[in-house]
Tab-separated table of C-alpha atoms in Angstrom:
chain	number	residue	atom	x	y	z
A	1	MET	CA	0.032	0.143	0.194
A	2	THR	CA	1.421	3.290	-1.200
A	3	LEU	CA	0.550	6.703	1.051
A	4	PRO	CA	0.643	9.861	-0.532
A	5	ALA	CA	3.521	12.268	0.345
A	6	ARG	CA	3.047	15.176	2.236
A	7	HIS	CA	4.935	18.008	1.231
A	8	ARG	CA	5.317	21.787	3.467
A	9	HIS	CA	5.736	24.899	1.757
A	10	SER	CA	5.532	27.013	5.304
A	11	THR	CA	8.261	28.800	6.621
A	12	LEU	CA	9.513	28.817	10.003
A	13	THR	CA	7.601	32.456	10.519
A	14	GLU	CA	4.341	31.030	9.168
A	15	ARG	CA	4.346	28.051	11.437
A	16	GLY	CA	5.397	29.803	14.808
A	17	SER	CA	8.442	28.824	17.142
A	18	PRO	CA	11.075	26.206	16.329
A	19	ARG	CA	9.487	24.272	19.286
A	20	SER	CA	6.194	24.057	17.485
A	21	GLU	CA	8.052	22.935	14.163
A	22	MET	CA	9.691	20.428	16.106
A	23	THR	CA	6.787	19.035	17.802
A	24	THR	CA	4.810	19.081	14.319
A	25	ASP	CA	7.981	17.070	13.289
A	26	PHE	CA	7.726	14.359	16.024
A	27	ASP	CA	3.975	14.435	15.664
A	28	ASP	CA	4.440	13.204	11.926
A	29	ILE	CA	6.821	10.569	12.871
A	30	PHE	CA	4.715	9.033	15.285
A	31	GLU	CA	2.016	9.342	13.038
A	32	ARG	CA	4.044	7.234	10.413
A	33	MET	CA	5.234	4.899	12.700
A	34	ASN	CA	1.759	3.824	14.018
A	35	ARG	CA	0.658	3.422	10.421
A	36	PHE	CA	3.524	1.234	9.754
A	37	LEU	CA	3.095	-0.823	13.009
A	38	GLU	CA	-0.622	-1.360	12.235
A	39	SER	CA	0.049	-2.691	8.819
A	40	ALA	CA	2.473	-4.852	9.961
A	41	GLY	CA	-0.211	-6.248	12.213
A	42	LEU	CA	1.020	-5.325	15.409
A	43	SER	CA	-2.080	-4.196	17.945
A	44	ARG	CA	-0.740	-1.467	19.875
A	45	SER	CA	0.377	1.522	18.338
A	46	LEU	CA	2.972	4.164	19.728
A	47	SER	CA	0.201	6.311	20.851
A	48	GLU	CA	-1.235	3.662	22.914
A	49	THR	CA	1.866	2.911	25.253
A	50	MET	CA	3.559	6.317	25.751
A	51	ALA	CA	1.614	9.393	27.681
A	52	TRP	CA	1.158	12.444	25.506
A	53	ALA	CA	1.754	16.149	27.769
A	54	PRO	CA	-1.270	18.212	27.123
A	55	LEU	CA	-0.094	22.464	26.544
A	56	ALA	CA	-0.194	24.118	29.590
A	57	ASP	CA	0.874	27.566	30.921
A	58	MET	CA	2.154	28.375	34.642
A	59	THR	CA	1.992	31.752	36.106
A	60	GLU	CA	2.904	33.357	39.395
A	61	THR	CA	0.970	35.816	41.431
A	62	ASP	CA	1.994	37.011	44.935
A	63	ASP	CA	-0.048	34.347	46.501
A	64	ALA	CA	-0.146	31.526	44.372
A	65	TYR	CA	1.112	29.568	41.201
A	66	VAL	CA	-1.793	28.840	38.706
A	67	ILE	CA	-1.459	26.401	36.098
A	68	GLU	CA	-3.830	26.335	33.110
A	69	CYS	CA	-3.788	22.980	30.715
A	70	GLU	CA	-5.611	22.379	27.548
A	71	LEU	CA	-7.445	19.022	27.876
A	72	PRO	CA	-10.169	19.477	24.970
A	73	GLY	CA	-12.649	16.486	25.040
A	74	ALA	CA	-11.461	15.479	28.635
A	75	LYS	CA	-14.176	14.685	31.290
A	76	ARG	CA	-13.991	15.571	35.052
A	77	GLU	CA	-13.622	12.050	35.894
A	78	ASP	CA	-10.861	11.301	33.500
A	79	ILE	CA	-8.553	13.850	35.255
A	80	ASP	CA	-6.699	13.346	38.306
A	81	VAL	CA	-4.805	16.062	39.798
A	82	GLU	CA	-2.039	15.160	42.587
A	83	ILE	CA	0.008	17.831	44.453
A	84	THR	CA	3.079	17.315	46.953
A	85	GLU	CA	4.831	19.417	48.861
A	86	HIS	CA	7.087	20.577	45.513
A	87	GLU	CA	5.186	18.725	42.709
A	88	LEU	CA	1.909	18.924	40.399
A	89	ALA	CA	1.186	16.245	38.413
A	90	ILE	CA	-2.099	15.991	36.226
A	91	THR	CA	-3.066	12.644	34.281
A	92	GLY	CA	-5.540	11.091	32.931
A	93	GLU	CA	-6.752	9.866	29.711
A	94	ILE	CA	-9.209	11.135	26.931
A	95	THR	CA	-11.017	8.630	24.672
A	96	GLU	CA	-11.299	8.299	21.466
A	97	ARG	CA	-14.862	9.744	20.274
A	98	GLU	CA	-17.786	7.957	18.251
A	99	ARG	CA	-17.885	9.107	14.720
A	100	GLU	CA	-19.043	8.374	11.234
A	101	GLY	CA	-16.695	7.851	8.453
A	102	VAL	CA	-13.053	7.008	8.066
A	103	LEU	CA	-10.442	9.105	10.108
A	104	ARG	CA	-7.947	10.331	7.660
A	105	ARG	CA	-5.827	12.574	9.579
A	106	ARG	CA	-5.871	12.748	13.432
A	107	GLY	CA	-4.856	16.512	14.786
A	108	ARG	CA	-6.141	15.992	18.485
A	109	PRO	CA	-4.207	13.555	20.897
A	110	VAL	CA	-6.345	10.850	22.388
A	111	GLY	CA	-5.323	8.246	24.954
A	112	ARG	CA	-2.960	8.737	28.374
A	113	PHE	CA	-2.062	11.974	29.396
A	114	GLU	CA	0.474	13.214	31.700
A	115	TYR	CA	1.912	16.976	32.831
A	116	ARG	CA	3.948	17.632	35.573
A	117	ALA	CA	5.740	20.566	36.838
A	118	LEU	CA	8.144	21.211	39.938
A	119	LEU	CA	7.088	24.020	42.202
A	120	PRO	CA	10.069	26.461	43.387
A	121	THR	CA	8.324	27.184	46.672
A	122	ASP	CA	6.513	25.523	49.737
A	123	VAL	CA	2.600	25.551	48.762
A	124	ARG	CA	-0.440	24.691	50.559
A	125	ALA	CA	-1.399	21.391	49.521
A	126	ASP	CA	-4.861	21.210	51.269
A	127	ASP	CA	-5.898	24.767	49.736
A	128	VAL	CA	-5.496	23.495	46.214
A	129	GLN	CA	-8.415	24.528	43.786
A	130	ALA	CA	-9.172	23.178	40.465
A	131	ALA	CA	-11.886	23.837	37.726
A	132	LEU	CA	-12.555	22.415	33.877
A	133	SER	CA	-14.232	24.883	31.591
A	134	ASP	CA	-14.329	24.757	28.041
A	135	GLY	CA	-11.241	22.047	27.827
A	136	VAL	CA	-8.860	24.274	30.080
A	137	LEU	CA	-8.150	22.556	33.607
A	138	LYS	CA	-7.286	25.705	35.712
A	139	VAL	CA	-5.011	24.674	38.915
A	140	THR	CA	-4.740	27.204	41.482
A	141	ILE	CA	-2.060	26.800	44.043
A	142	PRO	CA	-1.670	28.657	47.258
A	143	LYS	CA	1.730	29.609	48.266
A	144	ALA	CA	2.744	28.807	52.017
A	145	LYS	CA	3.184	32.141	53.797
A	146	ALA	CA	6.624	32.656	54.795
A	147	ALA	CA	7.909	33.839	58.174
A	148	LYS	CA	8.041	37.419	58.081
A	149	PRO	CA	11.129	38.900	59.874
A	150	ARG	CA	10.203	41.032	62.850
A	151	HIS	CA	12.368	42.765	65.388
A	152	ILE	CA	12.758	41.139	68.818
A	153	GLU	CA	13.150	43.054	71.860
A	154	ILE	CA	16.284	42.118	73.756
A	155	GLN	CA	15.006	41.611	77.607
A	156	GLY	CA	17.074	42.462	80.639
């Protein structure tokens, strides 16, 4: 079976940053490997065995860290958020949705995902909040209050 060749005519400035160019190249490699493995009769594809990392932004305010993680199509019950003293882990799975016809190209990831972030300071793990809205998971992690220096009067 012969597959059609795909030609790229875009420049780096049209496509975005070097990172997005590299990510696109890796996606293409995985897609080609999956097709090869499936045509060889192997039951599991690379995408089924590897977790992918969703896109995320981490911002820091005076009081908290805020992580916004893109998870389009994910359901609340399929997402797990865990926090330790210095690390946040967002894991889960997005399942393939039912569709009619033959899928010719996949642009949205499915399967297991994992996002991890190291937190530079101590946090209040008991006060972490997470909300899923419009395919974006927003996790707010309050910082632990650092002891403020205060002047101690010496007695006697």
